[in-house]
């Protein structure tokens, strides 16, 4: 297979002692390419629970109040 003009130019630059950008390629620098980028539904809900500490609408309760009156 033939080499592209860009690759020939990179190889020529490397032979002349200049910088070759191919050295930095294919390195994930500690990142896992298969890692999840978005949180799961459960992680999202837990984050909201921590973020909105005083927001009781996220609880499992329906928020209703029960008042009992005693008649005499």
CSV table of C-alpha atoms in Angstrom, one decimal, residues 2-67:
chain,number,residue,atom,x,y,z
A,2,UNK,CA,1.3,3.4,-0.9
A,3,UNK,CA,2.2,6.1,1.7
A,4,UNK,CA,0.2,9.3,1.8
A,5,UNK,CA,1.9,12.6,1.3
A,6,UNK,CA,1.3,13.5,4.9
A,7,UNK,CA,2.9,10.4,6.2
A,8,UNK,CA,5.9,10.8,3.8
A,9,UNK,CA,6.3,14.4,5.1
A,10,UNK,CA,6.2,13.2,8.7
A,11,UNK,CA,8.8,10.5,8.0
A,12,UNK,CA,11.0,13.1,6.3
A,13,UNK,CA,10.7,15.5,9.2
A,14,UNK,CA,11.6,12.7,11.6
A,15,UNK,CA,14.6,11.7,9.6
A,16,UNK,CA,15.7,15.3,9.8
A,17,UNK,CA,15.4,15.2,13.6
A,18,UNK,CA,12.2,17.2,13.9
A,19,UNK,CA,9.1,16.4,15.9
A,20,UNK,CA,6.8,13.6,14.8
A,21,UNK,CA,3.2,13.8,16.0
A,22,UNK,CA,2.7,10.1,15.6
A,23,UNK,CA,4.6,9.6,18.9
A,24,UNK,CA,1.6,11.0,20.9
A,25,UNK,CA,-1.0,9.0,19.1
A,26,UNK,CA,-2.7,5.8,20.4
A,27,UNK,CA,-2.0,6.9,24.0
A,28,UNK,CA,-5.1,7.2,26.1
A,29,UNK,CA,-3.1,8.7,29.0
A,30,UNK,CA,-4.8,6.5,31.6
A,31,UNK,CA,-8.4,6.8,30.2
A,32,UNK,CA,-10.5,3.8,29.5
A,33,UNK,CA,-12.2,4.2,26.1
A,34,UNK,CA,-14.9,1.8,27.1
A,35,UNK,CA,-15.8,3.7,30.3
A,36,UNK,CA,-19.3,5.0,30.8
A,37,UNK,CA,-19.7,8.7,30.1
A,38,UNK,CA,-23.3,9.1,31.4
A,39,UNK,CA,-24.4,8.0,34.9
A,40,UNK,CA,-26.9,5.3,35.4
A,41,UNK,CA,-30.4,6.2,36.4
A,42,UNK,CA,-29.7,5.2,40.0
A,43,UNK,CA,-26.5,7.3,40.2
A,44,UNK,CA,-28.4,10.2,38.8
A,45,UNK,CA,-31.1,10.0,41.4
A,46,UNK,CA,-28.5,9.6,44.2
A,47,UNK,CA,-26.7,12.7,43.0
A,48,UNK,CA,-30.0,14.6,43.0
A,49,UNK,CA,-30.6,13.4,46.6
A,50,UNK,CA,-27.2,14.8,47.7
A,51,UNK,CA,-27.5,18.0,45.7
A,52,UNK,CA,-31.0,19.0,46.8
A,53,UNK,CA,-30.9,18.1,50.5
A,54,UNK,CA,-34.0,20.1,51.3
A,55,UNK,CA,-36.1,19.1,48.3
A,56,UNK,CA,-38.4,16.6,49.8
A,57,UNK,CA,-40.3,16.0,46.5
A,58,UNK,CA,-37.6,13.4,45.6
A,59,UNK,CA,-38.5,11.2,48.6
A,60,UNK,CA,-40.7,8.2,48.3
A,61,UNK,CA,-43.4,10.0,50.4
A,62,UNK,CA,-46.2,11.6,48.6
A,63,UNK,CA,-45.9,14.9,50.7
A,64,UNK,CA,-49.4,14.8,52.1
A,65,UNK,CA,-50.3,15.8,55.7
A,66,UNK,CA,-52.9,14.0,57.7
A,67,UNK,CA,-54.8,16.0,60.3
